Amino acid sequence: WANRLNPNRPPEVEKESHLHGNLAHCAFFEPLEFDRRYVELPDDAPKKPTSAQWAAKKPSPESVAAMEWWTDYGKQHSGKRIITAEQAFVAKQQAANLMALESVWGGMSMRKLFAMGKPEVSAFWKDPLTGVACRARPDFVVQINERQCILIDGKTYSSAERGEVVRQIARMGYYRQAGHYTVGYHIASGLEVVAFIFAFVETDYPYLAGSYMLGEESLSEGLLQQRELVDLYAECVRTNKWPSYTASTQTVDLPPYILSSKELGVSYAD
């Protein structure tokens, strides 16, 4: 509720940590939009003035020149996010490595799947059991025939190795996302979602990539937890009660590795 429904919530601000993922996402799923949303900083650009420099009553001539340059450059590229040449290079390299993936689904490469699909497809539906409004926005939808489609979701992470990906999917709850998108897109579009594919790409050089799907048992767990969360959300909507972590004070214990052993071992030398 606080992040999505509260009318008094603060405006969302793109964090620097999110920028790298957004750049990769745009370069991969919406490459034609990249130059419309972002502009590269020239190599000879002056260093961006600090807050203190902007607020100074008597800034130095160098500061004045830098502030004038940044003001003019911002006006010239109004509406675009200014990024460095390195940031642009990394995003485009990540996109290239994702696009180079072979045999992503049904023997088709990522490049072939992208030629068949559409990016950023919004889906809206009412949950059939509770009636609450739901939504999803798959990164990429590929309709493979009149009745079926596959969904592709891009993720940036420090490692695209299988074991690390499994841990990240569990840690971040991406399996619940897969369940939500799978059931929701089917209701909204009438198409059976036959595959939900995670396209992972690394955040560090050489920006390796990999594509993964949940096994049947893991996807079933995602669907089960998605059902539980929708029911919980519906109950919150009905009662207008949005609980925090605890309803009352709870007792907590330190993890075992912190606790000193209660047993004292004594050994005697002969």
Coordinates of C-alpha atoms in Angstrom, one line a residue:
W1 CA 0.0 0.0 0.0
A2 CA 2.7 2.5 1.0
N3 CA 4.7 2.1 -2.3
R4 CA 1.8 1.8 -4.7
L5 CA -1.6 3.1 -3.3
N6 CA -0.7 5.8 -0.8
P7 CA -1.7 9.1 -2.4
N8 CA 0.9 10.9 -0.2
R9 CA 3.8 8.7 -1.0
P10 CA 7.0 10.6 -2.1
P11 CA 7.8 10.7 -5.8
E12 CA 9.9 7.9 -7.1
V13 CA 13.6 8.8 -7.7
E14 CA 15.8 6.6 -9.9
K15 CA 18.6 5.4 -7.7
E16 CA 22.1 5.1 -9.1
S17 CA 22.0 1.3 -8.4
H18 CA 18.8 1.0 -10.5
L19 CA 20.1 3.1 -13.4
H20 CA 22.5 0.3 -14.6
G21 CA 19.6 -2.2 -14.7
N22 CA 17.4 0.3 -16.5
L23 CA 20.0 1.0 -19.1
A24 CA 20.5 -2.7 -19.8
H25 CA 16.8 -3.2 -19.9
C26 CA 16.3 -0.4 -22.4
A27 CA 19.2 -1.5 -24.6
F28 CA 18.0 -5.1 -24.7
F29 CA 14.2 -4.8 -24.8
E30 CA 13.7 -1.4 -26.4
P31 CA 16.9 -0.5 -28.3
L32 CA 15.2 2.1 -30.5
E33 CA 14.3 4.0 -27.4
F34 CA 17.8 4.1 -26.0
D35 CA 19.0 7.3 -27.7
R36 CA 15.6 8.9 -27.0
R37 CA 15.9 8.4 -23.3
Y38 CA 19.6 8.8 -22.7
V39 CA 22.4 11.0 -23.9
E40 CA 26.1 10.3 -23.5
L41 CA 28.3 12.9 -21.7
P42 CA 31.1 14.2 -24.0
D43 CA 34.6 13.3 -23.1
D44 CA 35.6 17.0 -22.7
A45 CA 32.6 17.8 -20.4
P46 CA 33.6 19.6 -17.2
K47 CA 33.1 17.8 -13.9
K48 CA 29.6 18.1 -12.7
P49 CA 29.4 20.8 -10.0
T50 CA 28.6 19.7 -6.5
S51 CA 25.6 20.9 -4.4
A52 CA 28.0 23.2 -2.5
Q53 CA 29.2 24.8 -5.7
W54 CA 25.7 25.4 -6.9
A55 CA 24.8 27.0 -3.6
A56 CA 28.0 29.1 -3.2
K57 CA 27.4 32.8 -3.0
K58 CA 30.7 33.6 -4.7
P59 CA 31.7 30.6 -6.8
S60 CA 35.0 30.5 -8.6
P61 CA 35.3 31.2 -12.3
E62 CA 35.9 27.5 -13.0
S63 CA 32.7 26.6 -11.0
V64 CA 30.7 29.3 -12.9
A65 CA 31.9 27.9 -16.2
A66 CA 31.1 24.3 -15.2
M67 CA 27.6 25.3 -14.0
E68 CA 26.9 27.2 -17.2
W69 CA 28.0 24.2 -19.3
W70 CA 25.8 21.8 -17.4
T71 CA 22.8 24.1 -17.5
D72 CA 23.1 24.6 -21.3
Y73 CA 23.8 20.9 -21.9
G74 CA 20.7 20.0 -19.8
K75 CA 18.5 22.4 -21.9
Q76 CA 19.8 21.0 -25.2
H77 CA 18.9 17.4 -24.1
S78 CA 15.8 18.2 -22.1
G79 CA 13.9 15.0 -21.0
K80 CA 16.9 12.8 -21.4
R81 CA 19.0 11.2 -18.7
I82 CA 22.7 12.1 -19.0
I83 CA 24.9 9.1 -18.8
T84 CA 28.6 8.4 -19.3
A85 CA 30.1 6.8 -22.4
E86 CA 31.1 3.8 -20.3
Q87 CA 27.6 3.3 -19.0
A88 CA 26.3 3.3 -22.5
F89 CA 28.9 0.9 -23.7
V90 CA 28.2 -1.5 -20.8
A91 CA 24.5 -1.5 -21.4
K92 CA 24.9 -2.2 -25.1
Q93 CA 27.4 -5.0 -24.5
Q94 CA 25.0 -6.6 -22.0
A95 CA 22.3 -6.4 -24.6
A96 CA 24.5 -7.9 -27.3
N97 CA 25.4 -10.8 -25.0
L98 CA 21.8 -11.5 -24.2
M99 CA 20.8 -11.3 -27.9
A100 CA 23.6 -13.8 -28.7
L101 CA 22.0 -16.6 -26.5
E102 CA 21.2 -19.7 -28.6
S103 CA 18.4 -22.3 -28.1
V104 CA 16.5 -20.2 -25.6
W105 CA 13.2 -21.9 -26.2
G106 CA 12.0 -24.5 -28.7
G107 CA 15.4 -24.5 -30.4
M108 CA 15.1 -20.8 -31.2
S109 CA 17.7 -18.2 -30.4
M110 CA 17.0 -15.0 -28.5
R111 CA 17.4 -13.0 -31.7
K112 CA 14.8 -15.1 -33.5
L113 CA 12.4 -14.8 -30.5
F114 CA 12.8 -11.1 -30.4
A115 CA 11.9 -10.8 -34.1
M116 CA 8.6 -12.5 -33.2
G117 CA 7.6 -10.6 -30.1
K118 CA 6.8 -7.3 -28.4
P119 CA 8.4 -5.5 -25.5
E120 CA 6.7 -4.0 -22.4
V121 CA 3.2 -5.4 -22.8
S122 CA 0.9 -4.4 -20.0
A123 CA -1.7 -6.8 -18.7
F124 CA -4.7 -5.9 -16.4
W125 CA -7.2 -8.4 -15.0
K126 CA -9.5 -9.0 -12.0
D127 CA -8.7 -11.9 -9.9
P128 CA -11.5 -14.5 -10.5
L129 CA -11.6 -15.6 -6.8
T130 CA -11.5 -12.2 -5.0
G131 CA -12.3 -9.7 -7.7
V132 CA -9.3 -7.4 -6.8
A133 CA -7.6 -5.6 -9.7
C134 CA -4.2 -7.0 -10.7
R135 CA -1.6 -6.1 -13.2
A136 CA 1.7 -7.2 -14.7
R137 CA 4.1 -5.9 -17.3
P138 CA 6.2 -8.6 -18.9
D139 CA 9.4 -7.3 -20.4
F140 CA 8.8 -9.3 -23.6
V141 CA 6.0 -11.4 -25.0
V142 CA 6.4 -13.8 -27.8
Q143 CA 3.1 -15.3 -29.2
I144 CA 4.1 -18.6 -30.7
N145 CA 0.7 -19.5 -32.1
E146 CA -2.9 -18.5 -31.9
R147 CA -3.3 -20.0 -28.3
Q148 CA 0.1 -19.8 -26.7
C149 CA 2.9 -17.4 -25.8
I150 CA 6.1 -17.2 -23.8
L151 CA 7.2 -14.4 -21.5
I152 CA 10.8 -13.2 -21.2
D153 CA 12.0 -11.3 -18.1
G154 CA 15.4 -9.6 -18.0
K155 CA 17.6 -9.5 -14.9
T156 CA 21.0 -7.9 -14.1
Y157 CA 23.0 -9.6 -11.4
S158 CA 26.6 -10.0 -10.4
S159 CA 26.6 -13.6 -11.7
A160 CA 24.6 -15.4 -14.4
E161 CA 26.0 -18.8 -13.4
R162 CA 23.3 -21.4 -12.8
G163 CA 23.8 -21.8 -9.1
E164 CA 24.0 -18.1 -8.4
V165 CA 20.9 -17.5 -10.5
V166 CA 18.9 -20.2 -8.5
R167 CA 19.9 -18.5 -5.2
Q168 CA 18.9 -15.0 -6.6
I169 CA 15.6 -16.3 -7.8
A170 CA 14.8 -17.7 -4.3
R171 CA 16.2 -14.7 -2.4
M172 CA 14.3 -12.1 -4.5
G173 CA 11.1 -14.1 -4.9
Y174 CA 11.3 -14.1 -8.6
Y175 CA 9.5 -17.5 -8.6
R176 CA 6.5 -15.6 -7.3
Q177 CA 6.8 -13.1 -10.1
A178 CA 6.8 -16.0 -12.6
G179 CA 3.7 -17.4 -11.0
H180 CA 1.9 -14.1 -11.0
Y181 CA 2.8 -13.3 -14.6
T182 CA 2.0 -16.8 -15.8
V183 CA -1.5 -16.9 -14.4
G184 CA -2.3 -13.2 -14.9
Y185 CA -1.2 -12.9 -18.5
H186 CA -3.3 -16.0 -19.3
I187 CA -6.4 -14.4 -17.7
A188 CA -5.8 -11.0 -19.4
S189 CA -4.9 -12.2 -22.9
G190 CA -6.5 -15.6 -23.1
L191 CA -3.2 -17.0 -24.2
E192 CA -1.6 -20.0 -22.4
V193 CA 1.8 -19.0 -21.0
V194 CA 3.9 -22.1 -21.9
A195 CA 7.2 -20.7 -20.6
F196 CA 8.5 -17.9 -18.4
I197 CA 12.1 -17.3 -19.2
F198 CA 14.6 -15.4 -17.0
A199 CA 17.3 -13.7 -19.1
F200 CA 20.2 -13.0 -16.7
V201 CA 23.2 -10.8 -17.6
E202 CA 26.1 -10.0 -15.4
T203 CA 26.9 -6.5 -14.2
D204 CA 30.7 -6.8 -14.5
Y205 CA 33.0 -7.5 -17.5
P206 CA 32.7 -9.6 -19.6
Y207 CA 28.9 -9.3 -19.0
L208 CA 28.1 -13.0 -19.5
A209 CA 24.5 -14.0 -20.0
G210 CA 22.3 -17.0 -19.5
S211 CA 18.6 -18.0 -19.9
Y212 CA 16.8 -20.1 -17.3
M213 CA 13.3 -21.5 -16.7
L214 CA 11.8 -22.8 -13.4
G215 CA 11.2 -26.5 -13.0
E216 CA 7.7 -27.7 -12.7
E217 CA 7.8 -28.0 -8.9
S218 CA 9.4 -24.5 -8.5
L219 CA 6.8 -22.9 -10.7
S220 CA 4.1 -24.6 -8.8
E221 CA 5.4 -23.1 -5.6
G222 CA 5.4 -19.7 -7.2
L223 CA 1.8 -20.1 -8.3
L224 CA 0.9 -21.3 -4.8
Q225 CA 2.5 -18.4 -3.0
Q226 CA 1.1 -16.0 -5.6
R227 CA -2.4 -17.3 -4.7
E228 CA -1.7 -16.7 -1.0
L229 CA -0.5 -13.2 -1.6
V230 CA -3.4 -12.2 -3.8
D231 CA -5.8 -13.5 -1.1
L232 CA -3.9 -11.5 1.5
Y233 CA -4.0 -8.4 -0.6
A234 CA -7.8 -8.8 -1.1
E235 CA -8.3 -9.1 2.6
C236 CA -6.2 -5.9 3.2
V237 CA -8.4 -4.1 0.6
R238 CA -11.6 -5.4 2.1
T239 CA -10.6 -4.4 5.7
N240 CA -8.4 -1.4 4.8
K241 CA -5.8 -2.7 7.2
W242 CA -2.3 -2.9 6.0
P243 CA -0.1 -4.6 8.6
S244 CA 3.6 -4.0 9.2
Y245 CA 6.0 -6.7 10.2
T246 CA 4.6 -7.3 13.7
A247 CA 1.2 -6.7 15.4
S248 CA 2.9 -6.8 18.8
T249 CA 6.4 -7.1 20.3
Q250 CA 8.1 -10.3 19.5
T251 CA 11.0 -12.0 21.3
V252 CA 14.0 -12.7 19.1
D253 CA 17.1 -14.8 19.7
L254 CA 20.6 -14.5 18.4
P255 CA 21.7 -16.9 15.7
P256 CA 23.5 -20.0 17.1
Y257 CA 26.9 -18.9 15.8
I258 CA 26.8 -15.8 18.0
L259 CA 26.0 -17.7 21.3
S260 CA 28.8 -18.8 23.5
S261 CA 28.8 -22.6 24.2
K262 CA 27.3 -23.6 27.5
E263 CA 29.6 -26.6 27.7
L264 CA 33.2 -26.2 28.9
G265 CA 35.6 -28.7 27.6
V266 CA 38.5 -29.6 29.9
S267 CA 41.5 -31.7 29.0
Y268 CA 44.3 -33.0 31.2
A269 CA 47.8 -33.6 30.1
D270 CA 49.4 -36.8 31.2

